[in-house]
Coordinates of C-alpha atoms and ligand atoms in Angstrom, one line a residue:
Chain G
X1 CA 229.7 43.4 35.9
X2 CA 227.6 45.9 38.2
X3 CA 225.6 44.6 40.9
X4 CA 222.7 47.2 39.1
X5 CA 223.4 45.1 36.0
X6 CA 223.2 41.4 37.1
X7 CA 219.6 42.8 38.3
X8 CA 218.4 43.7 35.6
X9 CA 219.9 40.5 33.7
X10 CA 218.0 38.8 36.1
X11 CA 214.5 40.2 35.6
X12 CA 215.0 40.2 31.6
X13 CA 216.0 36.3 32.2
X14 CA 212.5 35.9 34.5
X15 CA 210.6 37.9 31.6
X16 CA 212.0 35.8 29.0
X17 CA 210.3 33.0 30.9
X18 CA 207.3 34.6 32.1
X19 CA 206.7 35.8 28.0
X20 CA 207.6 32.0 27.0
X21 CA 205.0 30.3 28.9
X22 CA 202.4 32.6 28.3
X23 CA 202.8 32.4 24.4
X24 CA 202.6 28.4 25.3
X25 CA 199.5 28.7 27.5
X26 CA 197.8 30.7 25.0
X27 CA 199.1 28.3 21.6
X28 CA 197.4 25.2 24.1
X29 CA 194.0 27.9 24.6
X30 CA 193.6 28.7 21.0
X31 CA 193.9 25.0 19.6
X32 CA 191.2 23.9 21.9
X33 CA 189.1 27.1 20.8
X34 CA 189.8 26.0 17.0
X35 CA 189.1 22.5 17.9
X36 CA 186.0 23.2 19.4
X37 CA 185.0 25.6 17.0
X38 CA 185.6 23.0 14.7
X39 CA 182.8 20.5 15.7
X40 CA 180.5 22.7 16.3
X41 CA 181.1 24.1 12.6
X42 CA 180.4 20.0 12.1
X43 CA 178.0 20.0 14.0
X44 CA 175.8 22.8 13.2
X45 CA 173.7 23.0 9.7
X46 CA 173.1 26.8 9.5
X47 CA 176.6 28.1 10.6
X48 CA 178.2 25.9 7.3
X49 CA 179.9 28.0 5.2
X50 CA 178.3 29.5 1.9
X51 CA 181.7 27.8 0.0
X52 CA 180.9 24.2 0.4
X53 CA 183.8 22.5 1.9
X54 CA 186.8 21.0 -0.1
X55 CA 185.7 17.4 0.7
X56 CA 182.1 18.0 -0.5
X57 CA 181.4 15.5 -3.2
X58 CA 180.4 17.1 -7.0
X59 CA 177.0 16.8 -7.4
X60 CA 174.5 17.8 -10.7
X61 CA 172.0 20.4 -9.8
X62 CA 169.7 22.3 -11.5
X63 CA 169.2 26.2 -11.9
X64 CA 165.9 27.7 -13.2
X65 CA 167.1 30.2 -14.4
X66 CA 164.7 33.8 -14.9
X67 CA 164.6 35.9 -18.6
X68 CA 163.7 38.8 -19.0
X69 CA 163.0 39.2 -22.7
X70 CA 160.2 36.8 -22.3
X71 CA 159.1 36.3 -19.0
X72 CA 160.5 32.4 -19.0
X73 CA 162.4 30.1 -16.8
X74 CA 165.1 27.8 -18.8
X75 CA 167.3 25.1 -16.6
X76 CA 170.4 24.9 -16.5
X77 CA 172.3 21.6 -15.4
X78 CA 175.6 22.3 -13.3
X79 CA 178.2 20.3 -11.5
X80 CA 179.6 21.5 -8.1
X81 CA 180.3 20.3 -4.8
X82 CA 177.3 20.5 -2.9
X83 CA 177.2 19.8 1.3
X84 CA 174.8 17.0 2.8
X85 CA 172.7 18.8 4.7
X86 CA 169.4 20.2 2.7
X87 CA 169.3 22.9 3.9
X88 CA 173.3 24.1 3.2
X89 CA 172.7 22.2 -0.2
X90 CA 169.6 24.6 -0.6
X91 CA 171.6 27.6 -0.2
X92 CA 174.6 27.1 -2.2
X93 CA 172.5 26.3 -5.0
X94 CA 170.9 29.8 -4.8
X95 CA 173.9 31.1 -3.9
X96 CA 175.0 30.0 -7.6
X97 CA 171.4 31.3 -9.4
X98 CA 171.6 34.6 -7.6
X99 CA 175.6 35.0 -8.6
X100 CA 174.5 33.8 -12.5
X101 CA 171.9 37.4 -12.0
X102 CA 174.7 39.4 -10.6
X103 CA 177.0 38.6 -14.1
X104 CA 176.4 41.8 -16.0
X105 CA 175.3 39.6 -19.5
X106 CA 172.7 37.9 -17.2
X107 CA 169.2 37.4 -18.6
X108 CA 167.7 38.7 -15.6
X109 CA 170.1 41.1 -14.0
X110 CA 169.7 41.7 -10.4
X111 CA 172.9 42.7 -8.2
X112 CA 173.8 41.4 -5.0
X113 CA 174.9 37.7 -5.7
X114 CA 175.4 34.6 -3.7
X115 CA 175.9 36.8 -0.4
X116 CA 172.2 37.4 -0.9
X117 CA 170.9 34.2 0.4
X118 CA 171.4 34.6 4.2
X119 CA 170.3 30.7 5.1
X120 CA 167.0 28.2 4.0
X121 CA 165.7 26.8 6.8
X122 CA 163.8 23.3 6.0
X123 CA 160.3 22.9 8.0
X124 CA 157.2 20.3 7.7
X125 CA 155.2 22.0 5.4
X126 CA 152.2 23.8 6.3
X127 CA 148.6 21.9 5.9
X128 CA 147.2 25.3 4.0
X129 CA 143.6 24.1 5.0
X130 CA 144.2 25.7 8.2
X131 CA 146.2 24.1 10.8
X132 CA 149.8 23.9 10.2
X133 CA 150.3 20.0 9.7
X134 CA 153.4 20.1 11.8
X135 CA 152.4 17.8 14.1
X136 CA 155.0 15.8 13.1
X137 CA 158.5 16.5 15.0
X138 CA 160.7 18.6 13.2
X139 CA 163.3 16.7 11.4
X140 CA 167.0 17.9 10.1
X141 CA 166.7 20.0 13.5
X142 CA 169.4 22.6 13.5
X143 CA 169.7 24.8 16.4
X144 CA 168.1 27.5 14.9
X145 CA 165.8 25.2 12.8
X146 CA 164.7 24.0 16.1
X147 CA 164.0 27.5 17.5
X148 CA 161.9 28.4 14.9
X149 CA 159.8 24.7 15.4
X150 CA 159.6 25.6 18.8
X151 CA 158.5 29.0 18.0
X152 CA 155.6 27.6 16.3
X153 CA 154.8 25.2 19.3
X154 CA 156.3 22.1 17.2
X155 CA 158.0 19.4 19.4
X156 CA 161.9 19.0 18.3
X157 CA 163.4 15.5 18.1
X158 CA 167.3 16.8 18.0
X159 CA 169.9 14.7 17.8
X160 CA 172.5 16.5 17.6
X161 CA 174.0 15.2 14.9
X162 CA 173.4 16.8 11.2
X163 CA 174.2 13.1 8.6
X164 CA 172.3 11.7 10.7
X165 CA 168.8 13.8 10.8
X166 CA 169.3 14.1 7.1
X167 CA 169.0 10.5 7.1
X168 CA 165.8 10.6 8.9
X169 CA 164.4 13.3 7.3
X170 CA 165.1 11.6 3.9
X171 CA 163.2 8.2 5.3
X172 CA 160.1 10.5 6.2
X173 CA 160.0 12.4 3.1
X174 CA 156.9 14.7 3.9
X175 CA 156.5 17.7 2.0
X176 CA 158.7 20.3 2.9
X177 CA 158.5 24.3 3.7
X178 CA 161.5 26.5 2.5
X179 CA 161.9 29.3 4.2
X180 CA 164.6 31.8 2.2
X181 CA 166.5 34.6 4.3
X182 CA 167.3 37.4 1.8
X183 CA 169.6 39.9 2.7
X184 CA 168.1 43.4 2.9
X185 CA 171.0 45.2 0.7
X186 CA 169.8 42.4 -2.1
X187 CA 166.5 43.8 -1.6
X188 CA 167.0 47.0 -1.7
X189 CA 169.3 46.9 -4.9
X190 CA 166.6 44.8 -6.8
X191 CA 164.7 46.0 -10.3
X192 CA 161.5 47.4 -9.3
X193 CA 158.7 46.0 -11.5
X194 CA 156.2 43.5 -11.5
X195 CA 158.0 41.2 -14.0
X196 CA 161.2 41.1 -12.5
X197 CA 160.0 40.6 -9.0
X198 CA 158.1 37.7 -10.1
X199 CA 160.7 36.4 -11.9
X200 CA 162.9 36.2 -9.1
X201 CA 160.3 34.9 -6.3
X202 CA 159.2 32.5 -9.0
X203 CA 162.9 31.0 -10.0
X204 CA 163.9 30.7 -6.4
X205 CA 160.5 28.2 -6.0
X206 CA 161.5 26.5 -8.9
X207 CA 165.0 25.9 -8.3
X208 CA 164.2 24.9 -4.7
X209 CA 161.3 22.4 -5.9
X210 CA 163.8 21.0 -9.1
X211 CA 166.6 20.3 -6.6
X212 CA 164.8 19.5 -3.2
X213 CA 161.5 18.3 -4.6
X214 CA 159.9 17.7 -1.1
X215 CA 160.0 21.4 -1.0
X216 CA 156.5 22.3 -1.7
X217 CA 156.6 25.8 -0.3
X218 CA 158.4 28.7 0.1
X219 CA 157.9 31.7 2.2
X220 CA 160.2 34.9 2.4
X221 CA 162.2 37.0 5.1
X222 CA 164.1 40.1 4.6
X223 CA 166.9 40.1 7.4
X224 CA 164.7 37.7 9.5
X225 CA 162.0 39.6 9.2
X226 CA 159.0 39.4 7.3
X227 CA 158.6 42.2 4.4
X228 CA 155.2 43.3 2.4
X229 CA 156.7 42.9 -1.0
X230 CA 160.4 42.4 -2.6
X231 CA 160.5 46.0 -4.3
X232 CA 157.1 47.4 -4.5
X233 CA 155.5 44.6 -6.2
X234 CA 156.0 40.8 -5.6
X235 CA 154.0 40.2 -2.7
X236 CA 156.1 38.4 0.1
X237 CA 153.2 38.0 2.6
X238 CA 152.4 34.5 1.3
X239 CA 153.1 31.2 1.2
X240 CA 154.3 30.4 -2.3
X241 CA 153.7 27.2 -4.3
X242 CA 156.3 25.3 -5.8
X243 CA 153.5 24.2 -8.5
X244 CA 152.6 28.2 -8.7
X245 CA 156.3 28.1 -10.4
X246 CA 156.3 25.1 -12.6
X247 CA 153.8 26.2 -15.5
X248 CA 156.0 29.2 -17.0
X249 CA 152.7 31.3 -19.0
X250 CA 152.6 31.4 -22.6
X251 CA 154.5 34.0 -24.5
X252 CA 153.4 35.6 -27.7
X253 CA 155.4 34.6 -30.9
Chain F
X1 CA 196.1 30.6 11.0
X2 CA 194.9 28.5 13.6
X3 CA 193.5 31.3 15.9
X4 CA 192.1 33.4 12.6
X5 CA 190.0 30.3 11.8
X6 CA 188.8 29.9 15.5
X7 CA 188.4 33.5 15.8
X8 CA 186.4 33.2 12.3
X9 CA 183.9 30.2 13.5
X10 CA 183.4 32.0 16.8
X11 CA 182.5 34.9 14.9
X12 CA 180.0 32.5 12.7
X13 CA 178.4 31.2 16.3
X14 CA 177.5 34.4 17.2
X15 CA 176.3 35.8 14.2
X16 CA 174.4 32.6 13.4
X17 CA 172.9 32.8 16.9
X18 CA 171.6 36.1 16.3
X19 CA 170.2 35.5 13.2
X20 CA 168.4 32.3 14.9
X21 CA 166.9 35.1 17.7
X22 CA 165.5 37.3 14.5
X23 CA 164.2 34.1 12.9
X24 CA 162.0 33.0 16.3
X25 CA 160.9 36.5 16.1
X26 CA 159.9 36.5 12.4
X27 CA 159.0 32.8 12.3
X28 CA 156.5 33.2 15.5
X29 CA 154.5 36.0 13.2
X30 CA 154.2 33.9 9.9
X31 CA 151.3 32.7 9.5
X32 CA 150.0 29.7 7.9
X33 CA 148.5 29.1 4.6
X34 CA 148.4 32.8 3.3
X35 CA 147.9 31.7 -0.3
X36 CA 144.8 29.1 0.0
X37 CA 144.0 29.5 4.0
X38 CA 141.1 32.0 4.6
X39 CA 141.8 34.2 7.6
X40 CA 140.4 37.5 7.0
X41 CA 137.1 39.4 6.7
X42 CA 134.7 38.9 3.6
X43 CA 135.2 40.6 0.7
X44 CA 131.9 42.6 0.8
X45 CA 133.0 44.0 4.2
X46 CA 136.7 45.1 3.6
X47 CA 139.1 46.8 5.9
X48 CA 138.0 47.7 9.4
X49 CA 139.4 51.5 9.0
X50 CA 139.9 52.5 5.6
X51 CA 142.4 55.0 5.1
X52 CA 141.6 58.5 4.0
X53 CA 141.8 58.8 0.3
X54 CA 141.6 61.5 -2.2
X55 CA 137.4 61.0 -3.9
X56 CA 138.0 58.9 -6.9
X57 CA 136.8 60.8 -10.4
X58 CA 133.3 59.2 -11.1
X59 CA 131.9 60.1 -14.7
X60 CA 128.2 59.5 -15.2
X61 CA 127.6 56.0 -15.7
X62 CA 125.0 55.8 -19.2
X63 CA 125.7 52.1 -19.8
X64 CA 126.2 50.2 -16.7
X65 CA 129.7 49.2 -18.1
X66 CA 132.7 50.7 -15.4
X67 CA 136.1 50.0 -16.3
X68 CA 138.2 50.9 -13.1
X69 CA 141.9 52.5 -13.7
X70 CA 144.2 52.2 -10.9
X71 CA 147.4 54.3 -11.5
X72 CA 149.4 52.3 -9.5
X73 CA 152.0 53.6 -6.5
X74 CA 151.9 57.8 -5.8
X75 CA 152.4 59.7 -2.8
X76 CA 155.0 58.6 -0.5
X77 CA 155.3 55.2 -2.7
X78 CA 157.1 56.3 -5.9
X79 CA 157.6 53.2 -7.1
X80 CA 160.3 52.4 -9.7
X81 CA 162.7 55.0 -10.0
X82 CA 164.1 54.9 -13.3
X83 CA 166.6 57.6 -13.8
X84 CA 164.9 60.7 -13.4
X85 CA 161.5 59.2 -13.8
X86 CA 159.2 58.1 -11.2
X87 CA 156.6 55.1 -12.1
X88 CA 154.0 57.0 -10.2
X89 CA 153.8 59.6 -12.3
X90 CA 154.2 57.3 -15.5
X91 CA 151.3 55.2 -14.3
X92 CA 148.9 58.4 -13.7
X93 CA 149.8 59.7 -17.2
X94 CA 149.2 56.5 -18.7
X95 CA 145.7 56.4 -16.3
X96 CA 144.8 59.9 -17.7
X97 CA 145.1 59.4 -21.5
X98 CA 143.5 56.3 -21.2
X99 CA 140.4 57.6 -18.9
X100 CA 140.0 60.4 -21.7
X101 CA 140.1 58.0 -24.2
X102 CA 137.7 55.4 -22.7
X103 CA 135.2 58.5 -21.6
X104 CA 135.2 59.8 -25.3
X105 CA 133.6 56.3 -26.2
X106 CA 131.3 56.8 -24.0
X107 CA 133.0 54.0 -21.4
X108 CA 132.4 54.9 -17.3
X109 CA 135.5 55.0 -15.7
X110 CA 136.7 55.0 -12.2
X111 CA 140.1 55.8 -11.3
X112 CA 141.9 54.8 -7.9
X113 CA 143.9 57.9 -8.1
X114 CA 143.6 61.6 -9.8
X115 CA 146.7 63.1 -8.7
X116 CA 149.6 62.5 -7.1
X117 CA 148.2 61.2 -3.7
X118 CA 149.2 57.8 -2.0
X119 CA 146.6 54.9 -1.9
X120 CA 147.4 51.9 0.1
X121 CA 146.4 48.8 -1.8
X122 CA 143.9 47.9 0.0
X123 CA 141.8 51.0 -0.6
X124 CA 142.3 50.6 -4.3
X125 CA 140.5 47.4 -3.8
X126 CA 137.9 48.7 -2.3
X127 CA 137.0 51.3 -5.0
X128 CA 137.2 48.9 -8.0
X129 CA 134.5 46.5 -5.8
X130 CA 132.4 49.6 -5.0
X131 CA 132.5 50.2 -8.7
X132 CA 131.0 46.8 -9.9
X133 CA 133.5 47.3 -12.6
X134 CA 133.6 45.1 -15.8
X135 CA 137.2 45.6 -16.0
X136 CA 139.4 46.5 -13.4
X137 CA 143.1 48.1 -14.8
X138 CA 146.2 48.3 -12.5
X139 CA 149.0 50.1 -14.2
X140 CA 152.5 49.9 -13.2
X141 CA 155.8 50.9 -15.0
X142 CA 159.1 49.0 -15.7
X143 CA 162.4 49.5 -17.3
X144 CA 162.9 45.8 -17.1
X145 CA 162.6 43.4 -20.1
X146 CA 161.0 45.3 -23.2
X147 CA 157.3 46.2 -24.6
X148 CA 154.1 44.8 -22.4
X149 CA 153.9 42.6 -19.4
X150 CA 150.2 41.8 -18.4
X151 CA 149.7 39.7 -15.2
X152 CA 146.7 38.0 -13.8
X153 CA 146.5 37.1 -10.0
X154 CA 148.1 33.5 -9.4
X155 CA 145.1 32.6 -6.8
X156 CA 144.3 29.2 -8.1
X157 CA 140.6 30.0 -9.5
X158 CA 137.9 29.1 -7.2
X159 CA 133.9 29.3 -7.5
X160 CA 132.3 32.5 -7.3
X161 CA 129.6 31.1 -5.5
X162 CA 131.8 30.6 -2.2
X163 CA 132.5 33.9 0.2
X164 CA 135.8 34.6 -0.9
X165 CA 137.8 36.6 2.2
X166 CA 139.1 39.8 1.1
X167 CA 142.8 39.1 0.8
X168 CA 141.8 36.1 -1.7
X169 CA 138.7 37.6 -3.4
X170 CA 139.9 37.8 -7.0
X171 CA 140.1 34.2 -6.8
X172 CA 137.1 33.7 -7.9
X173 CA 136.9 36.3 -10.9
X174 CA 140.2 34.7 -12.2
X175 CA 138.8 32.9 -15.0
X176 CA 137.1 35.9 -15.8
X177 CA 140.7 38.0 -15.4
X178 CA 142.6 35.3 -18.0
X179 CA 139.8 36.2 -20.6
X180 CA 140.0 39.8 -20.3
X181 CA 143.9 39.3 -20.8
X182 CA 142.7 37.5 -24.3
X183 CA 141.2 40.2 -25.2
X184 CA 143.8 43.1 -24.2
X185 CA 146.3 40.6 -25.5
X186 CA 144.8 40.3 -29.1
X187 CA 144.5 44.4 -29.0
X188 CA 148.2 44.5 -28.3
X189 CA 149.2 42.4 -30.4
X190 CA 147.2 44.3 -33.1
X191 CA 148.7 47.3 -32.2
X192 CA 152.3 45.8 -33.1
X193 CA 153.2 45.5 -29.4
X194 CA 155.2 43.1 -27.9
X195 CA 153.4 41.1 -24.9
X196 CA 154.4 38.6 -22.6
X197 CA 151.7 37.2 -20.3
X198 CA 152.2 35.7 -16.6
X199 CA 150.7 35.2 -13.2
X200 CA 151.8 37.0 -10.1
X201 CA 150.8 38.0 -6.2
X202 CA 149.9 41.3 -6.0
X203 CA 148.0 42.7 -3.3
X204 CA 145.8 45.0 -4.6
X205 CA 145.0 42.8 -7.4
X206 CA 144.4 39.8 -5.4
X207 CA 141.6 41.5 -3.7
X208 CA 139.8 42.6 -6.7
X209 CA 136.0 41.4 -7.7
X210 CA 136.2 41.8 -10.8
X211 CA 138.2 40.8 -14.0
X212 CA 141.3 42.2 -12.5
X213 CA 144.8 42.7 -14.9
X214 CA 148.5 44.1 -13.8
X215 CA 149.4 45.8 -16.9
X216 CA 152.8 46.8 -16.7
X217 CA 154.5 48.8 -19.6
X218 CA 158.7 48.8 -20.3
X219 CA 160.5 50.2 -23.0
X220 CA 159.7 49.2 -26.1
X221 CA 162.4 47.8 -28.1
X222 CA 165.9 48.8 -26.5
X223 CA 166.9 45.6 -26.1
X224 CA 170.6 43.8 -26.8
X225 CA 171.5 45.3 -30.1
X226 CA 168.4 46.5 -31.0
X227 CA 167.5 50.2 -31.6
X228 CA 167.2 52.4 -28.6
X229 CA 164.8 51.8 -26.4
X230 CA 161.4 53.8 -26.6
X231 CA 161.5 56.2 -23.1
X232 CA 158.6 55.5 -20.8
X233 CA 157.3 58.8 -20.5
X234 CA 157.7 59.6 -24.7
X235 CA 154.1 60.8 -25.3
X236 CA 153.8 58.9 -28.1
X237 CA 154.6 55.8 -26.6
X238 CA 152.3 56.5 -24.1
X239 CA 149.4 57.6 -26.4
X240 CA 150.2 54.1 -28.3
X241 CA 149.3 52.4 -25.5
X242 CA 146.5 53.7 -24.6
X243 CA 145.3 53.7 -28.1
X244 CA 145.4 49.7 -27.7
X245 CA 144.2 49.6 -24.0
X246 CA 141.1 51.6 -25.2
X247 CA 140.5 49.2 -28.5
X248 CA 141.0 46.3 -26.1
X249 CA 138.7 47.0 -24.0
X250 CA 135.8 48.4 -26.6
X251 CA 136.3 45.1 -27.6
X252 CA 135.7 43.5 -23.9
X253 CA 132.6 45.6 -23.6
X254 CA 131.4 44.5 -27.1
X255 CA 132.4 40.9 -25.9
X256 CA 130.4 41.7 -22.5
X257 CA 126.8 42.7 -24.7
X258 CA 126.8 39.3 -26.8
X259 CA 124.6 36.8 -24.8
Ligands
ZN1 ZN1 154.5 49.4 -9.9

């Protein structure tokens, strides 16, 4: 063997190496990434996947779901695992009405689906008298929950953990705002028309109120932001009513 | 696996931290209590700067009995676009037939709109209350769900005596609204029509003094397994309907003389 190749045997031996513990170093960095990423998917309310996890429990809920034909809402009953936190609970359920619109036999057809419903953030709901009656602490406190309570000058009592400011929120059991994130493609794909902007605005209330009946309100965003109307019509200025959506208005025979 | 699923929650973190910024933003400019909460300016005194709009068509009043027609969307605001047809113009041809119609019976109308010009919402307000109108009309245009929608303001009805503010004022005419529906309804209904009747929140209409109805027309017909749908813009559909519109509302005024 050449002296030139015992040299280069040499370095190819010291790369070998060199490679090997690197590929270790970075197996130990990415476990503690997943790890960590791990607790604070746990942790955090708002960053829970729109797929409820495996070991969610099945749970009954109920859809309103929107017609067309005659301007009514029917319920639907459905099984499915649902998470504990409200306000993940809150969006996989409309997750599941807004996929029932995208099927192309639906009753009220509006494309987009469950991908529609960006998050539903749970606040005290407003005192519509005048001053919000948040003076309570927010409860359920997610980190962006809390930003937005903090936004609006609310004091935050966060724990940290998400069980257990359900708990609490579930012993106080005030009446509750909903605020829905819709994406802005759903928007911008929905029917324009009076009907079937009400329709929608008014099943989402209702299937928000039969599920989470605390939730008394429900106010709109479009990306985050706040939008005049839903597609030229609905207005999404306001505060809506869950009792605004209960009484479904007569239909002619 | 492993680093796809860290990768994947890291990628959740961010995005769900930047969605948190945009809801401080858009959470900081919501304000409370929209639906009942007063917050704005008296209905008698309406916008601070009223947009330029086109002079609405005033015929000479004999009977002081206005019925206001607001051809809903136009201008820059098309509205529905359903195929090749815009609502804005289906709305001002429905408007049109129906103004002729009304004017032929010797009715007063006021229309929002004569052409295709754009009219913010707020301005069509504020020519149905100059009007003092007896009826107030806002036509829109659907393709979804079949025959007639009508819709009355879902403001929960207050008394007419308080100052209602101006993004609430129909409030207080919304008793008034749910019997001029009555009346259209029974028309319809006459007419062979199919109606369906609701509530909604609609801008323009919520600002309305005066019986204020969202009529929206769709297709008639056309629906799973039935015949073909009716097209929006068939003149004879459209002369239907204003046919009724004009019979309902001769009725309203007759309704409006009995003490
Ligand atoms: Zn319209």
């Amino acid at each position: 063997m050449s002296p030139a190749m015992s040299i280069v045997r040499r370095i190819q031996t010291w790369l070998f190496i060199l490679l090997l513990v690197a590929s270790a170093a970075m197996g130990v960095v990415l476990w503690q990434l997943r790890e960590r990423a791990h607790q604070r998917l746990l942790a955090g309310q708002d960053s829970a996947p729109t797929q409820a996890p495996v070991v969610s429990p099945e749970e009954r809920a109920t859809l309103m779901v929107a017609n067309d034909a005659d301007s009514s809402m029917q319920p639907r009953e459905l099984t499915l695992p649902l998470p504990q936190d409200d306000g993940s609970r809150a969006r996989v359920i409309l997750g599941k009405l807004l996929d029932l619109y995208a099927l192309p036999d639906a009753t009220h057809p509006v494309p987009g689906g469950a991908a529609s419903i960006g998050q539903v953030f749970l606040l005290p709901a407003e005192n519509l008298n005048g001053s919000p009656a948040a003076s309570a602490p927010a409860r359920n406190a997610g980190p962006a929950e809390a930003s937005i309570a903090a936004a609006r000058g609310v004091s935050v009592a966060n724990s940290g953990a998400g069980q257990k400011n359900t708990a609490a929120a579930a012993q106080d059991g005030g009446p509750e705002l909903a605020v829905v994130n819709l994406s802005s493609a759903f928007v911008a794909s929905h029917p324009s028309g009076i009907e079937a902007e009400t329709l929608t605005v008014l099943s989402i209330c209702a299937t928000l109120h039969a599920n989470l009946p605390r939730v008394t309100q429900v106010r709109f965003l479009v990306d985050g932001q706040a939008r005049d109307t839903l597609a030229g019509h609905a207005d999404l200025t306001r505060t809506y009513l869950a009792s605004d959506a209960m009484p479904t208005e007569g239909t002619n025979p | 696996m492993l680093d796809r699923l860290a990768i994947r929650s890291f990628c959740n973190q961010v995005v769900s931290g930047a969605v948190a910024a945009a809801f401080i933003v858009a959470a900081a400019g919501l304000k409370p209590g929209c639906l009942i909460a007063q917050e704005t300016a008296p209905a008698q005194q309406p916008i601070p700067a009223p947009p330029a709009a086109p002079r609405p068509a005033t015929l000479p009043a004999a009977p002081r009995f206005v019925v206001v027609l607001d051809a809903a969307h136009g201008g820059d605001d098309g509205g529905g676009k359903f195929g090749s047809l815009l609502e804005k113009d289906l709305t001002l041809a429905l408007s049109v037939r129906l103004r002729s119609l009304l004017a032929a019976r010797g009715i007063a109308v006021v229309t929002t709109r004569e052409s295709d010009a754009s009219v913010v919402p707020e301005r069509r307000a504020e020519i149905a209350n100059h009007a003092a109108a007896r009826a107030c009309l806002s036509i829109h245009a659907t393709q979804t769900g079949s025959g007639v929608h009508m819709f009355v303001s879902s403001l929960p009805p207050q008394d007419p005596a308080r100052i209602a503010a101006w993004k609430t004022a129909q409030s207080a005419w919304v008793t008034r609204s749910l019997a001029l529906e009555g009346v259209l309804n029974s028309a319809l209904l006459q007419a062979g029509m199919n109606v369906t009747l609701g509530r909604t929140a609609l801008s323009s209409l919520d600002s309305m003094v005066c019986p204020a109805v969202a009529f929206e027309f769709a297709p008639a017909g056309g629906q799973k397994g039935e015949k073909p749908a009716t097209s929006l813009d068939d003149p004879a559909y459209q002369a239907q309907l204003a046919e009724a519109l004009a019979a309902g509302l001769l009725a309203w005024q007759a309704e409006a003389r009995q003490p």
